[in-house]
mmCIF file with all atom_site columns, C-alpha atoms in Angstrom:
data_model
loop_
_atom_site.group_PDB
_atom_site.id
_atom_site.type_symbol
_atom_site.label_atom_id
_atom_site.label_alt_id
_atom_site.label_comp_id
_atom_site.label_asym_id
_atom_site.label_entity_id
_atom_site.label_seq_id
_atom_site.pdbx_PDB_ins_code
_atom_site.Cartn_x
_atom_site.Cartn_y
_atom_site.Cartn_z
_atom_site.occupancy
_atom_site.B_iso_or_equiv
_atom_site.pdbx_formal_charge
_atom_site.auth_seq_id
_atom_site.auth_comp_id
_atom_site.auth_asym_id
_atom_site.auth_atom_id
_atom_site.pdbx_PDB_model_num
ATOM 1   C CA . UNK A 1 1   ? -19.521 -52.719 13.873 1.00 0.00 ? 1   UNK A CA 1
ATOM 2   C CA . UNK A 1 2   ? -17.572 -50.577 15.845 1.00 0.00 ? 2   UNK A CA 1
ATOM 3   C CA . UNK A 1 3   ? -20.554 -47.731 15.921 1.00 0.00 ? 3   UNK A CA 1
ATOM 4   C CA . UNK A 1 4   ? -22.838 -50.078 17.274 1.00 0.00 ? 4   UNK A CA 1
ATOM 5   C CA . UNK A 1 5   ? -20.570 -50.868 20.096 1.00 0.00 ? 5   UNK A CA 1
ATOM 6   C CA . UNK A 1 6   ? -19.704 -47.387 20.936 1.00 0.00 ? 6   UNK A CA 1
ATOM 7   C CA . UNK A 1 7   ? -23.756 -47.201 21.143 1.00 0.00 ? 7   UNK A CA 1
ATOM 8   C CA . UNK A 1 8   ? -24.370 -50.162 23.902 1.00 0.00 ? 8   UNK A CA 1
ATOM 9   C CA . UNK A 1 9   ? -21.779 -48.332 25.636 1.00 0.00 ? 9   UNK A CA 1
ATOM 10  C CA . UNK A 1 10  ? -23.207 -44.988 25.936 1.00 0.00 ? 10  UNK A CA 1
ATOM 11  C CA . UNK A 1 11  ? -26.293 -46.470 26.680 1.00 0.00 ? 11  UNK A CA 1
ATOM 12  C CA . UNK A 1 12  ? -24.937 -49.223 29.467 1.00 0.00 ? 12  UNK A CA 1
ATOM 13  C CA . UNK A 1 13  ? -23.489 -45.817 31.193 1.00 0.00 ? 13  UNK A CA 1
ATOM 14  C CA . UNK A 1 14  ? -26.569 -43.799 30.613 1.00 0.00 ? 14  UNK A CA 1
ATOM 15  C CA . UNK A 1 15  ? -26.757 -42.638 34.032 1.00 0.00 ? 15  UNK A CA 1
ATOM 16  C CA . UNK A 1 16  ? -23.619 -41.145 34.714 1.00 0.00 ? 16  UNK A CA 1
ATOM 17  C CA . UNK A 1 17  ? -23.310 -37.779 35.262 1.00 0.00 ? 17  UNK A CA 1
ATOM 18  C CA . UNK A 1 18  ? -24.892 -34.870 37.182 1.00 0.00 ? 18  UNK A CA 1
ATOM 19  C CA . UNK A 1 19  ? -28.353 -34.161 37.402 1.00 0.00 ? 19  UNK A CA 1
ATOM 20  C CA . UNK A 1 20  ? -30.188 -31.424 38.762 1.00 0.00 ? 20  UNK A CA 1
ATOM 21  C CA . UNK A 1 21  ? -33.811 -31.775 39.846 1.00 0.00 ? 21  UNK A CA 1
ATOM 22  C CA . UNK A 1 22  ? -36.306 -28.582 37.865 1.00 0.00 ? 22  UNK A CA 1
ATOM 23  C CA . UNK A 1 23  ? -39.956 -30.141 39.146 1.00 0.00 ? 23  UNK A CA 1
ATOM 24  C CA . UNK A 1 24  ? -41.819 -33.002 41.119 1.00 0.00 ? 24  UNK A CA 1
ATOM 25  C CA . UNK A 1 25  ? -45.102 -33.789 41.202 1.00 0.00 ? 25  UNK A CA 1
ATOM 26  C CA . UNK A 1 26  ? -46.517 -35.095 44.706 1.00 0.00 ? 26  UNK A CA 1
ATOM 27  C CA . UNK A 1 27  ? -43.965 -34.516 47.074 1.00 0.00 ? 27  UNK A CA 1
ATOM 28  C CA . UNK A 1 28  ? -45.990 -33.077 50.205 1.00 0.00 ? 28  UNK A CA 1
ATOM 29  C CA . UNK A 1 29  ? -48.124 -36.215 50.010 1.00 0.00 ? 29  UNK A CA 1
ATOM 30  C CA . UNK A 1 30  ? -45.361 -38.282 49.515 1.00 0.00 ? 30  UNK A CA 1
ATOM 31  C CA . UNK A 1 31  ? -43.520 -37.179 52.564 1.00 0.00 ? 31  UNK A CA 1
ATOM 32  C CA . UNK A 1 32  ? -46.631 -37.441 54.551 1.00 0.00 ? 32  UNK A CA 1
ATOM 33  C CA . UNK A 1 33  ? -46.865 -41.082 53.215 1.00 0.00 ? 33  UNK A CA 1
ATOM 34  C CA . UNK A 1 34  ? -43.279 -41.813 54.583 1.00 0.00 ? 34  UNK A CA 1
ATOM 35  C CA . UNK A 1 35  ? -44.442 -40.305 58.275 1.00 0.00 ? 35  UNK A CA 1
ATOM 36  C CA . UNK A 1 36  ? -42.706 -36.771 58.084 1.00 0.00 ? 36  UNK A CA 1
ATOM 37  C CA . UNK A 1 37  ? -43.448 -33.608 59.498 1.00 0.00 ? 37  UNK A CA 1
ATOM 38  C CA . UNK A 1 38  ? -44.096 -31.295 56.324 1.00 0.00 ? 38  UNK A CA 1
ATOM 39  C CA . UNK A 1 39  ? -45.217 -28.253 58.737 1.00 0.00 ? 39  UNK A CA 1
ATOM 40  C CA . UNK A 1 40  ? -41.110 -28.082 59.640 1.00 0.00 ? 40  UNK A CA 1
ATOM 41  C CA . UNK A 1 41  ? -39.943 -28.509 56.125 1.00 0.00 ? 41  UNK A CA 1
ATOM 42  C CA . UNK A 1 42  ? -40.647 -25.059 54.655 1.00 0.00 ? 42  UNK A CA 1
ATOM 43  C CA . UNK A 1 43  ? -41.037 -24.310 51.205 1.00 0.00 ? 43  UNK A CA 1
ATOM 44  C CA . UNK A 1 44  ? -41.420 -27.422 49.752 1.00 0.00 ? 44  UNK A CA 1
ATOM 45  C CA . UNK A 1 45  ? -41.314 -25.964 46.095 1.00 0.00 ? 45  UNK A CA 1
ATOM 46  C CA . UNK A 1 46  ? -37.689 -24.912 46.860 1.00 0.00 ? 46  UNK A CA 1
ATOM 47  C CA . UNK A 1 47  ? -36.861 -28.537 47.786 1.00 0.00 ? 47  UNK A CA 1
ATOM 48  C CA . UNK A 1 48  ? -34.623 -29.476 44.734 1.00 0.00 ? 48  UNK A CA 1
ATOM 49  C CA . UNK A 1 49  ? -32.299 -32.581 44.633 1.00 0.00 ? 49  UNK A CA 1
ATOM 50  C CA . UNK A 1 50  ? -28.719 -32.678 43.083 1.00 0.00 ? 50  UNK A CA 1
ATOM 51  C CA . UNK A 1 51  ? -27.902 -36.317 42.082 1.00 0.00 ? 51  UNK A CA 1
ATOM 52  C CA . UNK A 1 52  ? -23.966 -37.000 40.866 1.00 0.00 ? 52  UNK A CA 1
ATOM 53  C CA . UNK A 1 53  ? -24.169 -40.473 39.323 1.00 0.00 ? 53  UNK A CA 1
ATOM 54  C CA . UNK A 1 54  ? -20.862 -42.794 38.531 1.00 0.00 ? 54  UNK A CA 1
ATOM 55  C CA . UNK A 1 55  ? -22.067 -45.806 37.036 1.00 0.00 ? 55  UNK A CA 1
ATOM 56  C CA . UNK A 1 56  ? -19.420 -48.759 36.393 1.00 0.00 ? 56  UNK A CA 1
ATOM 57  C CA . UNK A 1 57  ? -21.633 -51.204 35.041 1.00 0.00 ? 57  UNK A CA 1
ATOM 58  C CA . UNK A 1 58  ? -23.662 -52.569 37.460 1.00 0.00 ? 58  UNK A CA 1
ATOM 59  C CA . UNK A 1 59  ? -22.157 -50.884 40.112 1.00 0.00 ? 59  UNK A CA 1
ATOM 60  C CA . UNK A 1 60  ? -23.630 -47.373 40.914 1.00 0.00 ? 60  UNK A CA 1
ATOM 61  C CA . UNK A 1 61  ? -22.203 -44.250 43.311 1.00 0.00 ? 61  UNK A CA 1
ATOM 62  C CA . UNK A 1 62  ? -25.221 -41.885 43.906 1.00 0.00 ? 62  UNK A CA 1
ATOM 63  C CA . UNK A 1 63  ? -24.280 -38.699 45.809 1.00 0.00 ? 63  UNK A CA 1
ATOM 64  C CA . UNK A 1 64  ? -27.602 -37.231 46.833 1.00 0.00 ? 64  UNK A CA 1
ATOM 65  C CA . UNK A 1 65  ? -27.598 -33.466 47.932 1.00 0.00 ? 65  UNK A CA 1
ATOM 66  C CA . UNK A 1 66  ? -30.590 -31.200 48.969 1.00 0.00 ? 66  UNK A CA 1
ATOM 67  C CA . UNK A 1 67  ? -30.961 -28.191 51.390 1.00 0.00 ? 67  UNK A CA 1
ATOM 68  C CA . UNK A 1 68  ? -31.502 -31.290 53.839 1.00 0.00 ? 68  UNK A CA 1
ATOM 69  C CA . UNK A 1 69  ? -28.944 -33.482 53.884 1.00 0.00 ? 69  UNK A CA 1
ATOM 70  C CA . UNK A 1 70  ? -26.155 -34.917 51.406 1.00 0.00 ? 70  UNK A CA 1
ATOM 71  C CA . UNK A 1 71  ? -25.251 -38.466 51.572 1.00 0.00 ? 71  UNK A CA 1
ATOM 72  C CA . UNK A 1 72  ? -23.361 -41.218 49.573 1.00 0.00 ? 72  UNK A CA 1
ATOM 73  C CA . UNK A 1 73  ? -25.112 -44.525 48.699 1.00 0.00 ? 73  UNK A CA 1
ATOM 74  C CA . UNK A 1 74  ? -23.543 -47.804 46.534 1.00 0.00 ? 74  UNK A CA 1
ATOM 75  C CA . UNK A 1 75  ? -24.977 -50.650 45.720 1.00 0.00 ? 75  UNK A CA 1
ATOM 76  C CA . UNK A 1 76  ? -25.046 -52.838 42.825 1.00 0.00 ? 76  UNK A CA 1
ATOM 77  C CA . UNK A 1 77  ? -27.525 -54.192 40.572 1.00 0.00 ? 77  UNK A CA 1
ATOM 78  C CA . UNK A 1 78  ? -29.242 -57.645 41.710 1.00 0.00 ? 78  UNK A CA 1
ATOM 79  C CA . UNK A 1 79  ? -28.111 -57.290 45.360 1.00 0.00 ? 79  UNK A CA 1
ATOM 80  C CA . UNK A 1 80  ? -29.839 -57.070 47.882 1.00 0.00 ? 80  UNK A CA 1
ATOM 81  C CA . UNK A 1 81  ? -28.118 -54.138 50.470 1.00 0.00 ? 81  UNK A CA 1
ATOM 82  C CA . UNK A 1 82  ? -29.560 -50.947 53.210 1.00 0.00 ? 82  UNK A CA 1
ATOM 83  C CA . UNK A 1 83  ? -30.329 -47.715 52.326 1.00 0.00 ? 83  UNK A CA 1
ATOM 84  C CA . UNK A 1 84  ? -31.839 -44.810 54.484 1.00 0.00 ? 84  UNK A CA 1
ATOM 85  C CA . UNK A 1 85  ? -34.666 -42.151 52.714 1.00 0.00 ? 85  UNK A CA 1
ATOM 86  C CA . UNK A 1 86  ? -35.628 -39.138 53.845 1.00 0.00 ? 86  UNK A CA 1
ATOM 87  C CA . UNK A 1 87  ? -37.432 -40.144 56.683 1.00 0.00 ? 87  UNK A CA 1
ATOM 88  C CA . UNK A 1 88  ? -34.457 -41.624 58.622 1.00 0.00 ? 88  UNK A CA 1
ATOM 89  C CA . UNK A 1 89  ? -35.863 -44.915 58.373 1.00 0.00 ? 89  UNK A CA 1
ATOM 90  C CA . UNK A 1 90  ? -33.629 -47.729 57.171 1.00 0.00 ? 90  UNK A CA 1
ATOM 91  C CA . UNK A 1 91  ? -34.828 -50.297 53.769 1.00 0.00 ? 91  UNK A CA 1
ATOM 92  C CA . UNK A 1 92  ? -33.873 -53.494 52.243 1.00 0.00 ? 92  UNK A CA 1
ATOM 93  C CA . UNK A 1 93  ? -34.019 -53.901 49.083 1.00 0.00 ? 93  UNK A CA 1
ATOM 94  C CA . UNK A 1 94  ? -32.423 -54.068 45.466 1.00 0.00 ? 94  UNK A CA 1
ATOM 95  C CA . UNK A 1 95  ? -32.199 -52.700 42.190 1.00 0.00 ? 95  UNK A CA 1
ATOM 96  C CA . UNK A 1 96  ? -32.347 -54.198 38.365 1.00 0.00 ? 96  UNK A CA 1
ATOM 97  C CA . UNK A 1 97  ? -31.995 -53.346 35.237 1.00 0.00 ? 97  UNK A CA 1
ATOM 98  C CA . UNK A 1 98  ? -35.460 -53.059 33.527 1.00 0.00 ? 98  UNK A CA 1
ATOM 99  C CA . UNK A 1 99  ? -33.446 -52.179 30.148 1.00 0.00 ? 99  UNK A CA 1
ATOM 100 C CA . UNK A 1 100 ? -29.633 -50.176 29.862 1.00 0.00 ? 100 UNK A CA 1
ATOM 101 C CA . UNK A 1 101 ? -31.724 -46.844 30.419 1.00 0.00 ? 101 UNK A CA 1
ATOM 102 C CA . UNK A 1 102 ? -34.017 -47.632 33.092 1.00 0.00 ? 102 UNK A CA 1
ATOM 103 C CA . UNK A 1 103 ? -33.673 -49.547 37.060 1.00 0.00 ? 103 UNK A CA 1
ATOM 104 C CA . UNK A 1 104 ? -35.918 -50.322 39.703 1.00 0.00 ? 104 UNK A CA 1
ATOM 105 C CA . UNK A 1 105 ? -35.652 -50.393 43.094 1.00 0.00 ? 105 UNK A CA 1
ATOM 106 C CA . UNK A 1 106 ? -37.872 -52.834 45.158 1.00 0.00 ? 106 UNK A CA 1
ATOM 107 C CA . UNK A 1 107 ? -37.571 -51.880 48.958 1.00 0.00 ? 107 UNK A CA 1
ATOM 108 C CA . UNK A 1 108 ? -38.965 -53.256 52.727 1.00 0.00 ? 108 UNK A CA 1
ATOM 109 C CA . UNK A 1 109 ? -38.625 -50.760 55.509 1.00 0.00 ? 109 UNK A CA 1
ATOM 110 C CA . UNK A 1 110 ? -37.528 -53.075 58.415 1.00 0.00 ? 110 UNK A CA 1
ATOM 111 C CA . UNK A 1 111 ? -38.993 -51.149 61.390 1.00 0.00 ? 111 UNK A CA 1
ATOM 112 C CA . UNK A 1 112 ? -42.931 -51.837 60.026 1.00 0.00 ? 112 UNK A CA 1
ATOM 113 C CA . UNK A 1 113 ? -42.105 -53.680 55.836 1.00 0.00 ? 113 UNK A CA 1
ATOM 114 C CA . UNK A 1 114 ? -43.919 -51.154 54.213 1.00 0.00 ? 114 UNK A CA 1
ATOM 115 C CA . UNK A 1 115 ? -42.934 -51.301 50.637 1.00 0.00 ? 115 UNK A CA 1
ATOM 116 C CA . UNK A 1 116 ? -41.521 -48.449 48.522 1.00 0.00 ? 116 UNK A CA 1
ATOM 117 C CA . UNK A 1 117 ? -40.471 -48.704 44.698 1.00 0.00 ? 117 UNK A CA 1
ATOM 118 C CA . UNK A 1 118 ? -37.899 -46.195 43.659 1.00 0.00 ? 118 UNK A CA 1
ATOM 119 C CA . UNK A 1 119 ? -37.349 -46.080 39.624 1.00 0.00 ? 119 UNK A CA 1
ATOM 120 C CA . UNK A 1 120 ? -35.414 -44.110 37.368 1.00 0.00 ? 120 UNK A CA 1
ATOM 121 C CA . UNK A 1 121 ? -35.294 -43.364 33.448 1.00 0.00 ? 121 UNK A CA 1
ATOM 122 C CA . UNK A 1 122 ? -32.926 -41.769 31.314 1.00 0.00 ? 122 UNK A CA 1
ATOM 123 C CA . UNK A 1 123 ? -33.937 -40.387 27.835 1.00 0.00 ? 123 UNK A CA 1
ATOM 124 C CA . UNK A 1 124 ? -31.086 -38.407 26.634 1.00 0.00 ? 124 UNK A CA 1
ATOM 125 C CA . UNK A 1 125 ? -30.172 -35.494 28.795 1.00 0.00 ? 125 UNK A CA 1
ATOM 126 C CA . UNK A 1 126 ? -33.555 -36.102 30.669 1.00 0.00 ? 126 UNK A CA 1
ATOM 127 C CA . UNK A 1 127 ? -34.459 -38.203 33.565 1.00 0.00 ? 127 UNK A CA 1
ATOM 128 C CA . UNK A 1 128 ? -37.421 -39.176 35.574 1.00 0.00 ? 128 UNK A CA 1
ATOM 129 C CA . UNK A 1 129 ? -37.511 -40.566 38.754 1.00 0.00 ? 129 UNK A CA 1
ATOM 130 C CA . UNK A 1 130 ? -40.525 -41.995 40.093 1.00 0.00 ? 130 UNK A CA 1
ATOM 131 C CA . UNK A 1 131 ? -41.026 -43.195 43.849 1.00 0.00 ? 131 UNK A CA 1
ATOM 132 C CA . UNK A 1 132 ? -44.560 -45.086 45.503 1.00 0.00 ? 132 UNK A CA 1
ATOM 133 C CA . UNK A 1 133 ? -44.853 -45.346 49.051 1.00 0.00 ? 133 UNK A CA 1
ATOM 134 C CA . UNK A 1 134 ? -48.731 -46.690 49.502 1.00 0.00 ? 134 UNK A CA 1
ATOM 135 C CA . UNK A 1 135 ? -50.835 -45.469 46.926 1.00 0.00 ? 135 UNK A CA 1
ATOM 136 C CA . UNK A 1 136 ? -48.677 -42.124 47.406 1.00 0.00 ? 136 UNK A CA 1
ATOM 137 C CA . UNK A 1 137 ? -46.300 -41.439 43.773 1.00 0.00 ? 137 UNK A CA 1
ATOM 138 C CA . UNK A 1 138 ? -43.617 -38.777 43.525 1.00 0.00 ? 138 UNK A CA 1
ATOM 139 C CA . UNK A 1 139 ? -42.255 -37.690 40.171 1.00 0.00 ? 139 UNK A CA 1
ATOM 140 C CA . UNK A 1 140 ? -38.840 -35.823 39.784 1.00 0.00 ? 140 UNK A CA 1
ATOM 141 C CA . UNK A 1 141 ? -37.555 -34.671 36.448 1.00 0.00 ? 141 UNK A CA 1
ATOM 142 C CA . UNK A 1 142 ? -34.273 -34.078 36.248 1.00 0.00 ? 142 UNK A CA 1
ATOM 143 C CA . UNK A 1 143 ? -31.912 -32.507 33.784 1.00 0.00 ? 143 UNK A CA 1
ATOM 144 C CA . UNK A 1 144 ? -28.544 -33.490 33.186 1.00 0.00 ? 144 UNK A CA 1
ATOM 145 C CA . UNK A 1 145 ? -25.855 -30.954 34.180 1.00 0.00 ? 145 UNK A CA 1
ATOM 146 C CA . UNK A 1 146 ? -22.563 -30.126 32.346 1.00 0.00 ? 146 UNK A CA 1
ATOM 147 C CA . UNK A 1 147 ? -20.058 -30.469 34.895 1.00 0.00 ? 147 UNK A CA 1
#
């Protein structure tokens, strides 16, 4: 019995940790789709996120650092609370459980309610996160980090 707990709890806390962006797939297009200026960004292939992760049940800590900005965001699951992406904009939204490995994120930017969805997915040391703005979808992979 005891195995089988110590399982559900690993997986409950799949997402904590350090992860460490290696590819995407989309992201000029998608940061057109959110309104930015790509000509100022550079070289978009050297655009890779750092995520630390502390999940306490259903309350997640994401620390979010790129060669852009670094910022803190909590929130927890079910309720509804602000966040900012990349564009500077501001979104309501929230995030639930779709199963102990993988959330989603359903999100209205106030200024004009267009809708993003922001999910991630953990499989073992691997995790994909997957973000639609329009019919615009960015993939990031991520690898887990040993800290």
């Amino acid at each position: 019995m005891f195995f089988f707990e110590e399982v559900k709890l690993r997986l409950k806390m799949a997402f904590n940790g350090c992860w460490v962006e290696y590819k995407n797939e989309n992201l000029k297009e998608f940061l057109v789709a959110l309104g930015i200026d790509v000509s100022k960004l550079g070289d978009l292939d050297n655009l890779k996120q750092q995520l630390t992760v502390k999940q306490e049940g259903d309350k997640f800590t994401i620390t979010e650092k790129s060669v852009f900005r670094t910022k803190e965001i909590s929130w927890t699951m079910g309720e509804e609370f602000m966040g900012d992406p990349a564009d500077g904009s501001v979104m309501k939204g929230t995030y639930t459980f779709e199963s102990p490995t993988h959330y989603v994120g359903k999100f209205k930017r106030v200024s004009d309610g267009k809708e993003l969805v922001n999910s991630r997915q953990v499989d073992g040391d691997e995790m994909l996160q997957t973000t639609k703005i329009d019919d615009v979808e960015l993939k990031k992979y991520f690898k887990r980090k040993e800290v």
